């Protein structure tokens, strides 16, 4: 593993499930009921919506990294969408957490086999940027929303 990929692997691990200076996502969502996960203050997204958004973007960038196609996205707001049928919230919440965990584990696997050449490679859909730059933005984006999730828990007294 290259130095650059090790940096991202460590950042993803700290964001995902390893304790560092702040709690990782899996700790933040652990034990939350669907009702607690759906709670939101005025003008805020819920923890559930934020986790859906993070899962979407990390999965989308993983597909790009693997040179897999991604569908056109009309609106970023759609990535926060939470649609569940009544009585199926518990299963839907658990399923989202499992999907998030799977995506983040896949990122760790990809980065473990990465070399500096890949990190310095231009993005196929934006040659003015490299994977190093894109992953820097992705990990910053992840941590930004993790901070929102921690704040929402505190607002609920959890």
PDB file of C-alpha atoms in Angstrom:
ATOM      1  CA  UNK A   1       0.000   0.000   0.000  1.00  0.00           C
ATOM      2  CA  UNK A   2       1.297   3.424  -0.893  1.00  0.00           C
ATOM      3  CA  UNK A   3       1.686   6.283   1.558  1.00  0.00           C
ATOM      4  CA  UNK A   4      -1.198   8.191  -0.041  1.00  0.00           C
ATOM      5  CA  UNK A   5      -3.573   5.244  -0.003  1.00  0.00           C
ATOM      6  CA  UNK A   6      -2.595   4.469   3.608  1.00  0.00           C
ATOM      7  CA  UNK A   7      -3.656   8.003   4.576  1.00  0.00           C
ATOM      8  CA  UNK A   8      -7.086   7.495   3.018  1.00  0.00           C
ATOM      9  CA  UNK A   9      -7.420   4.000   4.431  1.00  0.00           C
ATOM     10  CA  UNK A  10      -6.764   5.386   7.916  1.00  0.00           C
ATOM     11  CA  UNK A  11      -9.191   8.285   7.400  1.00  0.00           C
ATOM     12  CA  UNK A  12     -11.912   5.934   6.199  1.00  0.00           C
ATOM     13  CA  UNK A  13     -11.299   3.551   9.113  1.00  0.00           C
ATOM     14  CA  UNK A  14     -11.556   6.415  11.632  1.00  0.00           C
ATOM     15  CA  UNK A  15     -14.723   7.710   9.978  1.00  0.00           C
ATOM     16  CA  UNK A  16     -16.218   4.237   9.630  1.00  0.00           C
ATOM     17  CA  UNK A  17     -15.559   2.232  12.788  1.00  0.00           C
ATOM     18  CA  UNK A  18     -12.270   2.946  14.558  1.00  0.00           C
ATOM     19  CA  UNK A  19     -12.196   5.264  17.547  1.00  0.00           C
ATOM     20  CA  UNK A  20     -10.029   8.342  17.120  1.00  0.00           C
ATOM     21  CA  UNK A  21     -10.461  11.986  18.093  1.00  0.00           C
ATOM     22  CA  UNK A  22     -14.183  11.711  17.358  1.00  0.00           C
ATOM     23  CA  UNK A  23     -16.634   8.800  17.363  1.00  0.00           C
ATOM     24  CA  UNK A  24     -16.922   6.799  14.130  1.00  0.00           C
ATOM     25  CA  UNK A  25     -20.227   6.511  12.268  1.00  0.00           C
ATOM     26  CA  UNK A  26     -20.941   2.958  13.424  1.00  0.00           C
ATOM     27  CA  UNK A  27     -20.641   4.116  17.034  1.00  0.00           C
ATOM     28  CA  UNK A  28     -22.881   7.134  16.379  1.00  0.00           C
ATOM     29  CA  UNK A  29     -25.679   5.009  14.867  1.00  0.00           C
ATOM     30  CA  UNK A  30     -25.300   2.086  17.271  1.00  0.00           C
ATOM     31  CA  UNK A  31     -28.425   1.526  19.317  1.00  0.00           C
ATOM     32  CA  UNK A  32     -30.469   4.223  17.579  1.00  0.00           C
ATOM     33  CA  UNK A  33     -34.088   3.337  17.000  1.00  0.00           C
ATOM     34  CA  UNK A  34     -35.621   4.231  13.654  1.00  0.00           C
ATOM     35  CA  UNK A  35     -37.535   7.014  15.423  1.00  0.00           C
ATOM     36  CA  UNK A  36     -34.330   8.494  16.842  1.00  0.00           C
ATOM     37  CA  UNK A  37     -32.599   8.133  13.472  1.00  0.00           C
ATOM     38  CA  UNK A  38     -35.477   9.950  11.701  1.00  0.00           C
ATOM     39  CA  UNK A  39     -35.649  12.819  14.222  1.00  0.00           C
ATOM     40  CA  UNK A  40     -34.615  16.203  12.916  1.00  0.00           C
ATOM     41  CA  UNK A  41     -34.603  19.742  14.138  1.00  0.00           C
ATOM     42  CA  UNK A  42     -35.891  22.639  12.124  1.00  0.00           C
ATOM     43  CA  UNK A  43     -33.982  23.008   8.867  1.00  0.00           C
ATOM     44  CA  UNK A  44     -31.859  19.899   9.497  1.00  0.00           C
ATOM     45  CA  UNK A  45     -31.490  16.510   7.931  1.00  0.00           C
ATOM     46  CA  UNK A  46     -31.968  13.486  10.170  1.00  0.00           C
ATOM     47  CA  UNK A  47     -29.238  10.983  11.032  1.00  0.00           C
ATOM     48  CA  UNK A  48     -31.041   8.507   8.773  1.00  0.00           C
ATOM     49  CA  UNK A  49     -31.014  10.957   5.874  1.00  0.00           C
ATOM     50  CA  UNK A  50     -27.344  11.774   6.467  1.00  0.00           C
ATOM     51  CA  UNK A  51     -26.393   8.092   6.548  1.00  0.00           C
ATOM     52  CA  UNK A  52     -28.325   7.514   3.305  1.00  0.00           C
ATOM     53  CA  UNK A  53     -26.492  10.460   1.733  1.00  0.00           C
ATOM     54  CA  UNK A  54     -23.070   9.259   2.913  1.00  0.00           C
ATOM     55  CA  UNK A  55     -23.770   5.726   1.729  1.00  0.00           C
ATOM     56  CA  UNK A  56     -24.862   7.019  -1.672  1.00  0.00           C
ATOM     57  CA  UNK A  57     -21.782   9.178  -2.241  1.00  0.00           C
ATOM     58  CA  UNK A  58     -19.236   6.702  -0.914  1.00  0.00           C
ATOM     59  CA  UNK A  59     -20.784   3.963  -3.055  1.00  0.00           C
ATOM     60  CA  UNK A  60     -20.889   6.237  -6.115  1.00  0.00           C
ATOM     61  CA  UNK A  61     -17.215   7.192  -5.744  1.00  0.00           C
ATOM     62  CA  UNK A  62     -16.322   3.526  -5.159  1.00  0.00           C
ATOM     63  CA  UNK A  63     -17.996   2.625  -8.476  1.00  0.00           C
ATOM     64  CA  UNK A  64     -16.053   5.394 -10.196  1.00  0.00           C
ATOM     65  CA  UNK A  65     -12.816   4.235  -8.593  1.00  0.00           C
ATOM     66  CA  UNK A  66     -13.499   0.745  -9.928  1.00  0.00           C
ATOM     67  CA  UNK A  67     -14.243   2.266 -13.339  1.00  0.00           C
ATOM     68  CA  UNK A  68     -17.864   1.120 -13.146  1.00  0.00           C
ATOM     69  CA  UNK A  69     -20.653   3.201 -14.599  1.00  0.00           C
ATOM     70  CA  UNK A  70     -22.786   5.481 -12.438  1.00  0.00           C
ATOM     71  CA  UNK A  71     -26.259   6.739 -13.179  1.00  0.00           C
ATOM     72  CA  UNK A  72     -26.988  10.385 -13.854  1.00  0.00           C
ATOM     73  CA  UNK A  73     -27.968  12.258 -10.704  1.00  0.00           C
ATOM     74  CA  UNK A  74     -30.566  14.993 -11.125  1.00  0.00           C
ATOM     75  CA  UNK A  75     -30.380  16.371  -7.613  1.00  0.00           C
ATOM     76  CA  UNK A  76     -28.125  15.975  -4.601  1.00  0.00           C
ATOM     77  CA  UNK A  77     -31.211  16.427  -2.414  1.00  0.00           C
ATOM     78  CA  UNK A  78     -32.490  13.047  -3.643  1.00  0.00           C
ATOM     79  CA  UNK A  79     -29.503  11.377  -1.953  1.00  0.00           C
ATOM     80  CA  UNK A  80     -30.976  12.280   1.450  1.00  0.00           C
ATOM     81  CA  UNK A  81     -34.263  10.520   0.658  1.00  0.00           C
ATOM     82  CA  UNK A  82     -35.660   8.007   3.134  1.00  0.00           C
ATOM     83  CA  UNK A  83     -38.599   5.979   1.896  1.00  0.00           C
ATOM     84  CA  UNK A  84     -39.917   3.168   4.074  1.00  0.00           C
ATOM     85  CA  UNK A  85     -43.257   1.478   4.319  1.00  0.00           C
ATOM     86  CA  UNK A  86     -45.052   1.687   7.640  1.00  0.00           C
ATOM     87  CA  UNK A  87     -43.982  -1.125   9.930  1.00  0.00           C
ATOM     88  CA  UNK A  88     -40.757  -1.743   8.004  1.00  0.00           C
ATOM     89  CA  UNK A  89     -38.647   1.027   9.549  1.00  0.00           C
ATOM     90  CA  UNK A  90     -36.569  -1.255  11.779  1.00  0.00           C
ATOM     91  CA  UNK A  91     -35.538  -3.499   8.880  1.00  0.00           C
ATOM     92  CA  UNK A  92     -34.901  -0.529   6.567  1.00  0.00           C
ATOM     93  CA  UNK A  93     -32.726   1.210   9.186  1.00  0.00           C
ATOM     94  CA  UNK A  94     -30.710  -1.955   9.854  1.00  0.00           C
ATOM     95  CA  UNK A  95     -30.358  -2.560   6.118  1.00  0.00           C
ATOM     96  CA  UNK A  96     -28.997   0.952   5.543  1.00  0.00           C
ATOM     97  CA  UNK A  97     -26.414   0.513   8.312  1.00  0.00           C
ATOM     98  CA  UNK A  98     -25.339  -2.818   6.790  1.00  0.00           C
ATOM     99  CA  UNK A  99     -25.079  -1.293   3.309  1.00  0.00           C
ATOM    100  CA  UNK A 100     -23.000   1.600   4.665  1.00  0.00           C
ATOM    101  CA  UNK A 101     -20.721  -0.869   6.474  1.00  0.00           C
ATOM    102  CA  UNK A 102     -20.308  -2.926   3.315  1.00  0.00           C
ATOM    103  CA  UNK A 103     -19.432   0.113   1.184  1.00  0.00           C
ATOM    104  CA  UNK A 104     -16.853   1.345   3.675  1.00  0.00           C
ATOM    105  CA  UNK A 105     -15.297  -2.131   3.992  1.00  0.00           C
ATOM    106  CA  UNK A 106     -15.063  -2.257   0.196  1.00  0.00           C
ATOM    107  CA  UNK A 107     -13.253   1.105   0.199  1.00  0.00           C
ATOM    108  CA  UNK A 108     -10.755  -0.236   2.723  1.00  0.00           C
ATOM    109  CA  UNK A 109     -10.142  -3.310   0.544  1.00  0.00           C
ATOM    110  CA  UNK A 110      -9.644  -1.170  -2.561  1.00  0.00           C
ATOM    111  CA  UNK A 111      -7.234   1.183  -0.833  1.00  0.00           C
ATOM    112  CA  UNK A 112      -5.189  -1.674   0.631  1.00  0.00           C
ATOM    113  CA  UNK A 113      -4.278  -2.722  -2.901  1.00  0.00           C
ATOM    114  CA  UNK A 114      -3.638   0.772  -4.233  1.00  0.00           C
ATOM    115  CA  UNK A 115      -0.351   2.332  -5.297  1.00  0.00           C
ATOM    116  CA  UNK A 116       0.678   5.963  -5.722  1.00  0.00           C
ATOM    117  CA  UNK A 117       0.219   5.741  -9.481  1.00  0.00           C
ATOM    118  CA  UNK A 118      -3.523   5.261  -8.986  1.00  0.00           C
ATOM    119  CA  UNK A 119      -3.686   8.175  -6.537  1.00  0.00           C
ATOM    120  CA  UNK A 120      -1.969  10.444  -9.073  1.00  0.00           C
ATOM    121  CA  UNK A 121      -4.156   9.241 -11.966  1.00  0.00           C
ATOM    122  CA  UNK A 122      -6.560  11.800 -13.452  1.00  0.00           C
ATOM    123  CA  UNK A 123     -10.258  11.077 -13.093  1.00  0.00           C
ATOM    124  CA  UNK A 124     -11.680   9.714 -16.343  1.00  0.00           C
ATOM    125  CA  UNK A 125     -14.684  12.053 -16.123  1.00  0.00           C
ATOM    126  CA  UNK A 126     -12.650  15.078 -14.944  1.00  0.00           C
ATOM    127  CA  UNK A 127      -9.009  14.978 -16.114  1.00  0.00           C
ATOM    128  CA  UNK A 128      -8.242  18.199 -14.228  1.00  0.00           C
ATOM    129  CA  UNK A 129      -8.521  16.269 -10.915  1.00  0.00           C
ATOM    130  CA  UNK A 130      -6.703  13.211  -9.560  1.00  0.00           C
ATOM    131  CA  UNK A 131      -7.885  10.424  -7.311  1.00  0.00           C
ATOM    132  CA  UNK A 132      -5.775  11.964  -4.532  1.00  0.00           C
ATOM    133  CA  UNK A 133      -7.799  15.190  -4.802  1.00  0.00           C
ATOM    134  CA  UNK A 134     -11.158  13.441  -5.157  1.00  0.00           C
ATOM    135  CA  UNK A 135     -10.593  11.216  -2.129  1.00  0.00           C
ATOM    136  CA  UNK A 136      -9.408  14.212  -0.116  1.00  0.00           C
ATOM    137  CA  UNK A 137     -12.760  15.864  -0.813  1.00  0.00           C
ATOM    138  CA  UNK A 138     -14.697  12.660  -0.115  1.00  0.00           C
ATOM    139  CA  UNK A 139     -13.113  12.115   3.295  1.00  0.00           C
ATOM    140  CA  UNK A 140     -13.656  15.768   4.239  1.00  0.00           C
ATOM    141  CA  UNK A 141     -17.289  15.472   3.128  1.00  0.00           C
ATOM    142  CA  UNK A 142     -17.678  12.318   5.231  1.00  0.00           C
ATOM    143  CA  UNK A 143     -16.333  13.960   8.364  1.00  0.00           C
ATOM    144  CA  UNK A 144     -18.480  17.073   7.871  1.00  0.00           C
ATOM    145  CA  UNK A 145     -21.661  14.984   7.895  1.00  0.00           C
ATOM    146  CA  UNK A 146     -20.417  12.828  10.766  1.00  0.00           C
ATOM    147  CA  UNK A 147     -20.167  16.031  12.816  1.00  0.00           C
ATOM    148  CA  UNK A 148     -23.786  16.789  11.960  1.00  0.00           C
ATOM    149  CA  UNK A 149     -24.814  13.317  13.126  1.00  0.00           C
ATOM    150  CA  UNK A 150     -23.022  13.764  16.453  1.00  0.00           C
ATOM    151  CA  UNK A 151     -24.721  17.152  16.923  1.00  0.00           C
ATOM    152  CA  UNK A 152     -28.169  15.665  16.217  1.00  0.00           C
ATOM    153  CA  UNK A 153     -27.586  12.977  18.840  1.00  0.00           C
ATOM    154  CA  UNK A 154     -26.661  15.659  21.353  1.00  0.00           C
ATOM    155  CA  UNK A 155     -29.773  17.665  20.471  1.00  0.00           C
ATOM    156  CA  UNK A 156     -31.813  14.557  21.311  1.00  0.00           C
ATOM    157  CA  UNK A 157     -30.005  14.093  24.596  1.00  0.00           C
ATOM    158  CA  UNK A 158     -28.486  10.795  23.457  1.00  0.00           C
TER     159      UNK A 158
END
